[in-house]
Amino acid sequence: MDLTDLPYFLVGIISGIASGLFGIGGGMIIVPTMLSLGVSSHHAVAISVVQMIFAALFGSYLNHKKKNLDFKDGIYIGLGGLFGASFSGILVSHLSDIALTAIFLCVSFAFFLKYALGVKNTTHHAKRSQFSKNFILFAAGAFTGIFAISLGIGGGLLIAPILAYFLGYDSKKVVPISLFFVVFASFAGLLSFINANIINFELAQKGFIVGIASMIGVFMGIKIIEKMQISSHFKILLLVYATSIAMTAYSLMKKLGWF
């Protein structure tokens, strides 16, 4: 690794911490950062998808060891993600660089508002049947898999408000499930991207660097979350949203030639 790869290594550590803390693949950080460095949206998404596999696998392994991961919930939402993400390469190949950036911004902003308003009801979870719960988990995974992997964001930040509203999960409970979802979705997304000729050898190398660095960050993130209060976790999650939105908006305005 030479000095030109240093930004990729640093963003990998930062995105890994975010993955461990919030159950995301890291794309909410990686994609805007890559865009600000002048990388195209398609290549930024590709690097993010490669990184997700490293962060999600390692993070899920650590959560399993600590008995924080509910495999029953994880399997249903993961299979949904696998199904949805298999279409991601087709979606990306039919969108322009500006369109993909704009969609990323709109989706991020919409779910930022959703989560910031804190619309959730903890009684939903107790009232639902097991079949209904499993259906919601699968549907949430499928919906998130289609759009999140196409935008290179893993899906954790999209899943959080869905599970909070429909199943009453708090922000810390959803983290291990979200990260486990990313394992399925990122794997399907990677195969879809390769099939669509979006990922080449050079991009795979960059993704590998970011991915290895993210494993260090994931370990740090999981250590931090163990000592964090739910209220603090929620506030920091909103800050991650806001930062990503601001960086993406800046990149979109540059692409549109507004300044």
Short mmCIF file of N, CA and C in Angstrom, two decimals, residues 25 27 30-31 43-54 88 148-154 182 185-191 193 199 207:
data_model
loop_
_atom_site.label_atom_id
_atom_site.label_comp_id
_atom_site.label_asym_id
_atom_site.label_seq_id
_atom_site.Cartn_x
_atom_site.Cartn_y
_atom_site.Cartn_z
N GLY A 25 -23.35 -0.95 6.45
CA GLY A 25 -22.23 -1.47 5.68
C GLY A 25 -21.08 -0.49 5.55
N GLY A 27 -21.40 2.37 3.71
CA GLY A 27 -21.56 3.16 2.50
C GLY A 27 -22.02 4.59 2.73
N ILE A 30 -18.56 5.92 3.09
CA ILE A 30 -17.65 5.65 1.98
C ILE A 30 -18.10 6.36 0.70
N VAL A 31 -19.37 6.22 0.34
CA VAL A 31 -19.84 6.79 -0.93
C VAL A 31 -19.67 8.31 -0.97
N HIS A 43 -18.37 3.90 -9.34
CA HIS A 43 -17.16 3.34 -8.75
C HIS A 43 -17.17 3.46 -7.22
N ALA A 44 -17.75 4.56 -6.72
CA ALA A 44 -17.86 4.73 -5.27
C ALA A 44 -18.75 3.64 -4.67
N VAL A 45 -19.85 3.35 -5.34
CA VAL A 45 -20.74 2.29 -4.89
C VAL A 45 -20.05 0.94 -4.94
N ALA A 46 -19.29 0.69 -6.00
CA ALA A 46 -18.58 -0.59 -6.16
C ALA A 46 -17.59 -0.80 -5.03
N ILE A 47 -16.81 0.22 -4.71
CA ILE A 47 -15.83 0.12 -3.61
C ILE A 47 -16.56 -0.16 -2.30
N SER A 48 -17.68 0.52 -2.10
CA SER A 48 -18.45 0.34 -0.88
C SER A 48 -18.98 -1.08 -0.75
N VAL A 49 -19.48 -1.65 -1.84
CA VAL A 49 -20.04 -3.00 -1.80
C VAL A 49 -18.96 -4.03 -1.45
N VAL A 50 -17.77 -3.88 -2.02
CA VAL A 50 -16.66 -4.79 -1.69
C VAL A 50 -16.32 -4.69 -0.21
N GLN A 51 -16.26 -3.47 0.31
CA GLN A 51 -15.93 -3.25 1.71
C GLN A 51 -16.97 -3.86 2.64
N MET A 52 -18.24 -3.79 2.24
CA MET A 52 -19.33 -4.26 3.10
C MET A 52 -19.14 -5.72 3.51
N ILE A 53 -18.67 -6.54 2.59
CA ILE A 53 -18.52 -7.96 2.88
C ILE A 53 -17.55 -8.17 4.03
N PHE A 54 -16.44 -7.45 4.01
CA PHE A 54 -15.46 -7.57 5.10
C PHE A 54 -16.06 -7.13 6.43
N SER A 88 -29.74 -5.33 -7.91
CA SER A 88 -29.08 -4.03 -7.77
C SER A 88 -28.18 -3.68 -8.95
N ALA A 148 -30.73 -0.15 -1.31
CA ALA A 148 -29.53 0.18 -0.53
C ALA A 148 -28.25 -0.26 -1.22
N ILE A 149 -28.21 -1.49 -1.72
CA ILE A 149 -27.00 -1.97 -2.37
C ILE A 149 -26.77 -1.22 -3.67
N SER A 150 -27.85 -0.85 -4.36
CA SER A 150 -27.70 -0.07 -5.58
C SER A 150 -27.05 1.28 -5.29
N LEU A 151 -27.29 1.80 -4.09
CA LEU A 151 -26.73 3.08 -3.70
C LEU A 151 -25.44 2.91 -2.89
N GLY A 152 -25.03 1.68 -2.63
CA GLY A 152 -23.79 1.41 -1.92
C GLY A 152 -23.82 1.73 -0.44
N ILE A 153 -25.01 1.68 0.19
CA ILE A 153 -25.09 2.09 1.59
C ILE A 153 -25.37 0.93 2.54
N GLY A 154 -25.37 -0.30 2.05
CA GLY A 154 -25.51 -1.44 2.95
C GLY A 154 -26.91 -1.69 3.42
N VAL A 182 -26.46 -7.13 6.02
CA VAL A 182 -25.49 -6.62 5.05
C VAL A 182 -24.65 -7.75 4.48
N ALA A 185 -26.92 -9.13 1.67
CA ALA A 185 -27.16 -8.14 0.63
C ALA A 185 -25.89 -7.77 -0.14
N SER A 186 -24.78 -7.62 0.58
CA SER A 186 -23.54 -7.22 -0.09
C SER A 186 -22.99 -8.33 -0.98
N PHE A 187 -23.18 -9.58 -0.54
CA PHE A 187 -22.72 -10.71 -1.36
C PHE A 187 -23.52 -10.77 -2.67
N ALA A 188 -24.84 -10.64 -2.56
CA ALA A 188 -25.68 -10.65 -3.76
C ALA A 188 -25.37 -9.44 -4.63
N GLY A 189 -25.17 -8.29 -3.99
CA GLY A 189 -24.85 -7.07 -4.73
C GLY A 189 -23.54 -7.18 -5.47
N LEU A 190 -22.54 -7.80 -4.83
CA LEU A 190 -21.23 -7.98 -5.47
C LEU A 190 -21.35 -8.83 -6.73
N LEU A 191 -22.07 -9.95 -6.63
CA LEU A 191 -22.26 -10.81 -7.80
C LEU A 191 -23.00 -10.08 -8.91
N PHE A 193 -23.08 -6.82 -9.42
CA PHE A 193 -22.21 -5.78 -9.98
C PHE A 193 -21.17 -6.38 -10.92
N ILE A 199 -17.68 -3.78 -11.54
CA ILE A 199 -16.49 -3.95 -10.71
C ILE A 199 -15.36 -4.58 -11.53
N GLY A 207 -11.37 -1.63 -2.93
CA GLY A 207 -12.35 -2.15 -1.99
C GLY A 207 -11.73 -3.06 -0.95
#
